[in-house]
Short mmCIF file of C-alpha atoms in Angstrom, two decimals:
data_model
loop_
_atom_site.label_atom_id
_atom_site.label_comp_id
_atom_site.label_asym_id
_atom_site.label_seq_id
_atom_site.Cartn_x
_atom_site.Cartn_y
_atom_site.Cartn_z
CA MET A 10 -20.46 -2.73 71.59
CA LYS A 11 -19.48 -1.09 67.83
CA VAL A 12 -15.76 -2.67 68.71
CA TYR A 13 -16.94 -5.95 69.69
CA TRP A 14 -19.63 -5.97 66.48
CA PHE A 15 -16.76 -4.76 64.31
CA PHE A 16 -14.54 -7.35 65.05
CA TYR A 17 -17.36 -10.08 65.40
CA LYS A 18 -18.35 -8.90 61.38
CA GLN A 19 -14.86 -9.60 59.94
CA ILE A 20 -14.93 -13.15 61.89
CA LEU A 21 -19.00 -13.74 60.85
CA PRO A 22 -17.94 -14.88 56.84
CA VAL A 23 -15.39 -17.41 57.89
CA ASN A 24 -17.32 -18.44 61.07
CA LEU A 25 -20.31 -18.93 58.35
CA ALA A 26 -18.14 -20.66 55.36
CA LEU A 27 -16.64 -23.05 58.31
CA THR A 28 -20.15 -24.15 59.62
CA THR A 29 -21.42 -24.87 56.77
CA ALA A 30 -19.06 -26.82 55.06
CA LEU A 31 -18.90 -29.19 58.82
CA GLY A 32 -22.15 -29.23 58.96
CA ILE A 33 -22.97 -30.42 55.37
CA ALA A 34 -22.34 -33.61 57.31
CA SER A 35 -25.15 -33.36 60.26
CA ILE A 36 -27.14 -30.46 60.57
CA ASP A 37 -26.95 -31.43 64.36
CA LEU A 38 -23.78 -30.41 64.54
CA PHE A 39 -24.69 -26.83 63.19
CA TYR A 40 -25.11 -25.19 65.93
CA TRP A 41 -22.76 -26.44 67.75
CA VAL A 42 -19.86 -25.88 65.22
CA PHE A 43 -21.33 -22.46 64.96
CA VAL A 44 -20.75 -21.49 68.71
CA SER A 45 -17.78 -23.12 69.36
CA PHE A 46 -15.16 -24.71 66.84
CA GLY A 47 -16.17 -22.63 64.03
CA PHE A 48 -16.39 -19.33 66.13
CA PHE A 49 -12.75 -20.47 67.47
CA LEU A 50 -11.32 -21.50 64.42
CA SER A 51 -12.10 -18.42 62.24
CA VAL A 52 -10.37 -15.75 65.53
CA TRP A 53 -7.53 -18.38 64.95
CA LEU A 54 -7.44 -17.69 61.19
CA TYR A 55 -8.51 -14.24 61.07
CA SER A 56 -5.93 -13.58 63.88
CA PHE A 57 -3.16 -15.19 61.66
CA PHE A 58 -3.61 -13.50 58.47
CA TYR A 59 -4.97 -10.10 59.15
CA LYS A 60 -1.92 -9.58 61.85
CA LYS A 61 -2.11 -6.26 61.75
CA SER A 62 -5.66 -6.08 62.58
CA LYS A 63 -4.90 -6.21 66.49
CA TYR A 64 -3.23 -2.51 66.59
CA ILE A 65 -7.05 -1.21 65.72
CA TYR A 66 -8.38 -2.56 69.27
CA CYS A 67 -5.35 -2.49 70.89
CA ASN A 68 -5.59 1.81 69.89
CA LEU A 69 -8.84 1.54 71.21
CA GLY A 70 -7.73 -0.24 74.51
CA TYR A 71 -9.45 -3.43 74.07
CA SER A 72 -7.67 -6.78 74.63
CA LYS A 73 -7.65 -9.94 72.65
CA GLY A 74 -9.01 -11.74 75.16
CA ARG A 75 -11.60 -8.91 76.04
CA LEU A 76 -12.84 -8.78 72.38
CA VAL A 77 -12.88 -12.62 71.53
CA LEU A 78 -15.15 -13.14 75.01
CA GLY A 79 -17.37 -9.70 73.89
CA SER A 80 -17.87 -11.56 70.25
CA PHE A 81 -18.43 -15.28 71.73
CA LEU A 82 -20.83 -13.66 73.78
CA ILE A 83 -22.12 -12.12 70.32
CA ASN A 84 -22.07 -15.21 68.44
CA THR A 85 -23.77 -17.04 70.73
CA VAL A 86 -26.57 -14.88 70.90
CA LEU A 87 -27.45 -15.15 67.69
CA GLY A 88 -26.46 -18.27 67.09
CA THR A 89 -28.93 -19.50 70.11
CA VAL A 90 -31.62 -16.31 68.33
CA PHE A 91 -31.43 -17.51 64.65
CA LEU A 92 -30.33 -21.08 63.86
CA PRO A 93 -33.24 -22.94 65.37
CA LEU A 94 -34.51 -21.34 61.84
CA LEU A 95 -32.93 -24.12 60.23
CA TRP A 96 -35.35 -26.62 61.64
CA ILE A 97 -38.23 -24.67 61.01
CA MET B 1466 3.99 13.16 86.88
CA LYS B 1467 2.72 13.04 83.49
CA GLU B 1468 5.36 10.54 81.93
CA LEU B 1469 6.09 7.43 80.03
CA TYR B 1470 9.14 5.98 81.38
CA ALA B 1471 10.58 2.79 80.83
CA ASP B 1472 13.79 1.15 82.83
CA SER B 1473 16.27 -1.91 82.37
CA ILE B 1474 13.80 -3.12 79.46
CA GLU B 1475 15.52 -6.90 78.58
CA PHE B 1476 14.54 -8.62 75.79
CA SER B 1477 15.57 -11.33 73.05
CA TYR B 1478 13.59 -13.33 70.19
CA ARG B 1479 13.60 -16.99 71.03
CA ASN B 1480 16.50 -18.46 70.64
CA GLN B 1481 18.31 -15.03 69.77
CA TYR B 1482 20.83 -12.79 71.27
CA SER B 1483 19.87 -10.51 73.69
CA LEU B 1484 18.47 -7.34 71.55
CA LEU B 1485 17.58 -4.68 74.16
CA SER B 1486 19.74 -5.37 77.54
CA GLY B 1487 18.86 -2.57 79.81
CA VAL B 1488 16.95 0.34 78.13
CA PHE B 1489 16.08 3.80 79.33
CA ILE B 1490 13.65 5.49 77.87
CA ASN B 1491 11.04 8.49 78.90
CA CYS B 1492 8.92 10.33 77.59
CA LYS B 1493 6.65 13.44 78.41
CA PRO B 1494 3.96 16.07 77.27
CA GLY B 1495 5.74 18.46 74.61
CA GLU B 1496 8.47 16.23 74.31
CA VAL B 1497 8.77 14.83 71.13
CA VAL B 1498 11.75 12.06 70.82
CA ALA B 1499 13.62 10.94 67.84
CA LEU B 1500 14.46 7.18 67.96
CA LEU B 1501 17.39 6.29 65.50
CA GLY B 1502 19.15 3.35 65.10
CA ARG B 1503 19.81 1.01 62.37
CA ASN B 1504 17.93 -1.92 60.68
CA GLY B 1505 17.26 -4.08 63.47
CA CYS B 1506 18.49 -2.80 66.24
CA GLY B 1507 15.56 -3.60 68.03
CA LYS B 1508 13.56 -0.09 67.75
CA SER B 1509 9.59 -1.62 66.69
CA THR B 1510 10.86 -3.94 69.60
CA LEU B 1511 11.26 -1.48 72.35
CA LEU B 1512 7.54 0.60 70.73
CA LYS B 1513 5.97 -2.42 70.99
CA ILE B 1514 7.16 -3.44 74.42
CA LEU B 1515 6.37 0.51 75.26
CA PHE B 1516 3.07 -0.09 74.22
CA GLY B 1517 2.32 -3.54 76.08
CA ILE B 1518 1.98 -5.74 73.26
CA LEU B 1519 4.98 -7.33 73.59
CA LYS B 1520 6.34 -8.29 77.17
CA PRO B 1521 9.92 -8.10 78.34
CA LYS B 1522 12.29 -10.60 79.53
CA ASN B 1523 13.11 -7.99 82.44
CA GLY B 1524 12.12 -4.29 83.02
CA LEU B 1525 9.67 -1.60 84.57
CA ILE B 1526 7.47 0.75 82.59
CA ARG B 1527 5.95 3.27 84.54
CA LEU B 1528 2.53 5.35 83.14
CA ASP B 1529 2.26 8.47 85.37
CA GLY B 1530 4.02 7.21 88.46
CA LYS B 1531 2.01 4.17 87.75
CA ARG B 1532 3.56 0.82 87.54
CA ILE B 1533 1.88 -0.89 84.38
CA GLN B 1534 1.97 -4.02 82.31
CA SER B 1535 -0.50 -3.02 79.56
CA PRO B 1536 0.17 0.71 78.76
CA TYR B 1537 -2.35 0.18 75.94
CA LEU B 1538 -5.19 -0.98 78.80
CA SER B 1539 -5.16 2.46 80.41
CA LYS B 1540 -6.11 4.16 76.40
CA GLU B 1541 -3.20 6.37 77.35
CA VAL B 1542 -0.99 5.22 74.94
CA CYS B 1543 -1.53 4.64 71.23
CA TYR B 1544 1.10 3.07 68.07
CA LEU B 1545 1.38 3.05 65.15
CA PRO B 1546 2.88 0.36 63.49
CA GLN B 1547 5.01 0.35 60.33
CA ASP B 1548 2.39 -1.25 57.95
CA ARG B 1549 -0.71 -0.24 57.41
CA PHE B 1550 -3.24 -1.93 60.21
CA LEU B 1551 -6.61 -0.41 58.71
CA PRO B 1552 -8.62 -2.91 56.98
CA SER B 1553 -8.52 -2.65 53.42
CA SER B 1554 -12.40 -3.44 51.93
CA LYS B 1555 -13.69 -0.66 54.73
CA THR B 1556 -13.71 2.77 53.59
CA VAL B 1557 -12.24 5.54 54.69
CA GLN B 1558 -15.39 7.50 55.99
CA GLN B 1559 -16.54 4.43 58.00
CA MET B 1560 -13.44 3.59 59.51
CA ILE B 1561 -13.71 7.47 61.00
CA PHE B 1562 -17.19 6.64 62.46
CA PHE B 1563 -15.67 3.73 63.58
CA MET B 1564 -12.37 4.89 65.57
CA LEU B 1565 -14.35 8.60 66.83
CA LYS B 1566 -17.48 8.75 68.95
CA ASP B 1567 -17.51 12.29 69.23
CA GLY B 1568 -18.89 14.16 66.88
CA ASP B 1569 -17.37 16.91 66.79
CA LYS B 1570 -13.95 15.37 66.07
CA ILE B 1571 -15.83 13.62 62.94
CA GLU B 1572 -16.62 16.51 61.60
CA LYS B 1573 -13.38 17.73 61.90
CA ILE B 1574 -11.90 15.08 60.18
CA MET B 1575 -14.75 14.68 57.83
CA SER B 1576 -13.97 18.77 56.72
CA ASP B 1577 -9.78 17.61 56.41
CA PRO B 1578 -8.93 18.55 52.66
CA ILE B 1579 -6.71 15.69 52.15
CA LEU B 1580 -8.84 12.97 53.77
CA GLN B 1581 -12.32 15.08 52.26
CA LYS B 1582 -10.90 13.94 48.42
CA VAL B 1583 -11.06 10.02 49.78
CA LEU B 1584 -13.59 9.81 51.62
CA PHE B 1585 -15.31 6.67 49.89
CA GLN B 1586 -12.60 5.44 48.81
CA LYS B 1587 -11.56 2.02 50.45
CA ILE B 1588 -7.97 1.82 52.37
CA ALA B 1589 -6.56 -0.41 49.84
CA ASP B 1590 -6.80 2.26 47.25
CA LEU B 1591 -4.99 4.85 49.30
CA SER B 1592 -1.55 5.91 48.55
CA VAL B 1593 0.73 5.06 51.04
CA GLY B 1594 0.55 8.18 52.55
CA GLU B 1595 -2.57 9.05 52.16
CA GLN B 1596 -3.28 5.67 54.76
CA ARG B 1597 -0.43 7.00 57.27
CA TYR B 1598 -2.35 10.45 57.38
CA LEU B 1599 -5.80 8.80 57.99
CA GLU B 1600 -3.82 6.10 60.81
CA LEU B 1601 -2.51 9.04 62.54
CA LEU B 1602 -5.33 11.81 62.35
CA LEU B 1603 -7.10 8.89 63.96
CA LEU B 1604 -4.96 7.86 66.15
CA LEU B 1605 -4.18 11.37 67.43
CA ALA B 1606 -8.33 12.02 67.60
CA GLN B 1607 -8.10 9.57 70.24
CA LYS B 1608 -7.94 10.49 74.34
CA ALA B 1609 -4.51 8.86 75.05
CA THR B 1610 -1.71 11.52 75.97
CA TYR B 1611 1.26 8.99 74.30
CA TYR B 1612 2.46 7.94 71.17
CA LEU B 1613 4.69 5.75 69.32
CA LEU B 1614 5.43 6.15 65.74
CA ASP B 1615 6.89 3.79 64.16
CA GLU B 1616 8.47 4.76 60.65
CA PRO B 1617 5.58 7.28 60.37
CA PHE B 1618 7.43 8.37 57.56
CA SER B 1619 8.47 5.38 55.05
CA GLY B 1620 6.81 5.85 52.08
CA VAL B 1621 5.50 9.31 51.77
CA SER B 1622 5.56 12.02 49.60
CA PRO B 1623 6.85 14.58 50.72
CA PHE B 1624 4.34 16.83 50.92
CA LEU B 1625 2.42 14.65 53.05
CA LYS B 1626 5.64 13.74 55.16
CA GLU B 1627 5.28 17.47 55.76
CA GLN B 1628 1.52 17.37 56.61
CA ILE B 1629 1.97 14.42 58.93
CA GLN B 1630 5.30 16.55 60.62
CA GLU B 1631 2.70 19.89 61.10
CA LEU B 1632 0.40 17.39 62.46
CA ILE B 1633 2.61 16.46 65.38
CA LEU B 1634 3.72 19.48 65.85
CA GLN B 1635 0.02 21.20 65.99
CA HIS B 1636 -0.47 18.35 68.65
CA ARG B 1637 3.00 18.83 70.98
CA ASN B 1638 2.03 20.59 73.61
CA SER B 1639 -0.84 18.57 75.08
CA LYS B 1640 1.35 14.71 73.93
CA GLY B 1641 4.65 12.98 74.07
CA PHE B 1642 5.63 11.44 71.09
CA VAL B 1643 8.51 8.57 70.28
CA ILE B 1644 9.15 8.65 67.01
CA SER B 1645 11.24 5.80 65.51
CA ASP B 1646 12.58 6.69 61.83
CA HIS B 1647 15.06 6.12 59.19
CA HIS B 1648 14.15 9.22 57.41
CA TYR B 1649 16.61 11.05 60.09
CA ASN B 1650 16.28 14.16 58.74
CA THR B 1651 12.46 14.26 58.93
CA VAL B 1652 12.34 13.31 62.71
CA LEU B 1653 15.35 15.61 63.43
CA ASP B 1654 13.43 18.62 61.97
CA ILE B 1655 10.46 18.13 64.74
CA SER B 1656 12.26 16.73 67.65
CA THR B 1657 13.10 17.69 70.66
CA ARG B 1658 15.51 15.38 71.98
CA ILE B 1659 17.08 12.27 70.10
CA LEU B 1660 18.24 8.72 71.92
CA LEU B 1661 20.05 6.31 69.61
CA LEU B 1662 19.43 2.92 70.12
CA GLN B 1663 22.84 0.83 69.74
CA ASN B 1664 24.49 -2.34 71.03
CA GLY B 1665 21.27 -2.89 73.54
CA GLY B 1666 20.62 0.50 74.80
CA CYS B 1667 19.83 3.53 74.32
CA ARG B 1668 21.96 6.51 74.13
CA SER B 1669 21.58 10.09 74.70
CA ILE B 1670 22.45 12.62 71.79
CA GLU B 1671 23.13 15.75 72.28
CA ASN B 1672 23.62 17.17 69.01
CA LYS B 1673 23.83 16.66 65.28
CA LYS B 1674 28.04 16.22 65.67
CA ASP B 1675 27.36 13.18 68.52
CA LEU B 1676 25.52 12.03 66.18
CA GLU B 1677 28.02 11.89 62.54
CA TYR B 1678 29.86 10.36 65.46
CA PHE B 1679 27.38 7.47 65.90
CA TYR B 1680 25.18 7.04 63.63
CA VAL B 1681 25.28 8.95 60.49
CA PRO B 1682 28.68 9.24 57.87
CA GLU B 1683 30.76 12.13 58.94
CA GLY B 1684 29.89 15.73 57.19
CA THR B 1685 26.41 14.82 56.81
CA PHE B 1686 25.02 17.58 58.75
CA ASP B 1687 28.20 19.82 57.52
CA ASP B 1688 26.70 23.17 56.11
#
């Protein structure tokens, strides 16, 4: 869990920035962008700009697919729990 | 039988000539294998294939007798890449807590005389040698048996080179190392076996005279 959370923390700021930028167009899109397009684009951007960081996770025995899946689940849970607050 | 073994490794980058053609390499715990070769001969590529993050066109990798596709997933193999891989925005202490679970190991690394001085510094502020030393210490604290070190001495000060050599020697009894480096003297000092990667294949080097014949200028090892 620690490893997924660490990876997730690296991509969260990018995801939030992307989601906010796209969410300006329509707040209804905010949740969906955050849990899908924003998440996957930020994973791709992080992997592209910090190529060497993959060795941390590989040395701990984690494949990229496993990491992305784990952090996707964290992202979905956090999105589901916190983003409804936007409408309150 | 405990061994990291690769045979008939073939690899070529897209639209390029064959970089590795039928490479055989093995490493057992207790060995320090020096992997030498000229720039661009495929040393790093071979280490990445052994680690499992690069798929060879053809070939077989066995870990402790079992055929395996991605050795790194077994947590038995660790790889130190050529370039820094720890995130520069994190501090040394944060990375120690992240990469290690065992309290004793954390305490041991935190009390290391070299790291003690830089525990609260960001990775970005460390010298190349300190970064390599930290990376190696963190990897050696993992449970892996085989270590693939890609140029661990590159850009490192003489003092830290000695410290890194010392670290490798301390762990040599229980772990196996494959080390590639251009600083062949530093690697040769601690190696138990020498392999020369040349023309897409690995050649076993029996003594320093052989190395003079195939790799370094003649007279290099004359005393």
